[in-house]
Short mmCIF file of C-alpha atoms in Angstrom, two decimals:
data_model
loop_
_atom_site.label_atom_id
_atom_site.label_comp_id
_atom_site.label_asym_id
_atom_site.label_seq_id
_atom_site.Cartn_x
_atom_site.Cartn_y
_atom_site.Cartn_z
CA UNK A 171 47.96 -8.12 17.29
CA UNK A 172 50.43 -5.42 18.46
CA UNK A 173 53.11 -5.87 15.47
CA UNK A 174 50.20 -5.54 12.66
CA UNK A 175 47.73 -3.01 14.28
CA UNK A 176 47.87 0.73 14.85
CA UNK A 177 48.14 1.61 18.83
CA UNK A 178 44.78 3.51 18.38
CA UNK A 179 42.95 0.61 16.74
CA UNK A 180 44.60 -1.75 19.15
CA UNK A 181 42.68 0.03 21.65
CA UNK A 182 39.45 -0.48 20.02
CA UNK A 183 40.07 -4.45 19.42
CA UNK A 184 40.60 -4.75 23.20
CA UNK A 185 37.07 -4.42 23.90
CA UNK A 186 36.07 -7.07 21.20
CA UNK A 187 34.85 -10.54 22.62
CA UNK A 188 36.10 -13.25 20.32
CA UNK A 189 32.96 -15.22 20.85
CA UNK A 190 30.97 -12.68 18.88
CA UNK A 191 33.01 -13.01 15.71
CA UNK A 192 30.77 -15.25 13.34
CA UNK A 193 33.68 -16.01 11.01
CA UNK A 194 35.94 -18.91 11.32
CA UNK A 195 37.95 -18.73 8.11
CA UNK A 196 39.08 -16.70 5.15
CA UNK A 197 37.26 -18.17 2.01
CA UNK A 198 39.18 -16.29 -0.71
CA UNK A 199 42.16 -14.13 -1.92
CA UNK A 200 41.93 -10.38 -0.44
CA UNK A 201 40.92 -7.93 -3.19
CA UNK A 202 42.11 -4.16 -2.97
CA UNK A 203 38.87 -1.71 -3.43
CA UNK A 204 40.55 1.57 -2.60
CA UNK A 205 44.08 2.35 -2.84
CA UNK A 206 46.15 5.55 -2.07
CA UNK A 207 49.75 6.32 -1.45
CA UNK A 208 49.47 5.86 2.38
CA UNK A 209 46.40 3.69 2.79
CA UNK A 210 44.59 0.54 1.23
CA UNK A 211 41.32 -0.95 1.82
CA UNK A 212 40.99 -4.79 1.15
CA UNK A 213 37.80 -6.82 0.94
CA UNK A 214 38.34 -10.19 2.50
CA UNK A 215 36.09 -12.86 2.24
CA UNK A 216 35.15 -15.41 4.97
CA UNK A 217 32.76 -18.11 5.66
CA UNK A 218 30.35 -15.73 7.39
CA UNK A 219 30.69 -12.29 5.91
CA UNK A 220 33.02 -9.95 3.95
CA UNK A 221 35.51 -7.64 5.77
CA UNK A 222 36.62 -4.32 4.36
CA UNK A 223 39.93 -3.96 6.17
CA UNK A 224 41.98 -0.49 6.34
CA UNK A 225 45.72 -0.94 6.16
CA UNK A 226 47.60 2.27 6.65
CA UNK A 227 51.27 2.88 6.22
CA UNK A 228 52.92 4.16 9.50
CA UNK A 229 56.43 5.09 10.43
CA UNK A 230 56.73 1.56 11.61
CA UNK A 231 55.13 -0.04 8.35
CA UNK A 232 51.90 -1.24 7.18
CA UNK A 233 49.37 -1.58 10.11
CA UNK A 234 45.61 -2.32 10.19
CA UNK A 235 43.74 0.79 11.34
CA UNK A 236 40.18 -0.47 11.16
CA UNK A 237 37.65 -2.75 9.42
CA UNK A 238 33.80 -2.80 8.33
CA UNK A 239 31.40 -5.41 7.27
CA UNK A 240 30.53 -5.19 3.71
#
């Protein structure tokens, strides 16, 4: 995940137990819901829920900086 995640968010993800994640696959196309010059929030449908993923532009390129459940 290091290449696609901000350093700050990577620290948060280190505490996540993959066994607690109910989704097993993406079920549709991502859909942008909020777009700004240096960030975008994208809805990602899965077989368990819809995630809203925050992607930000950093000096190293675009990186995931967070998510929430819809």
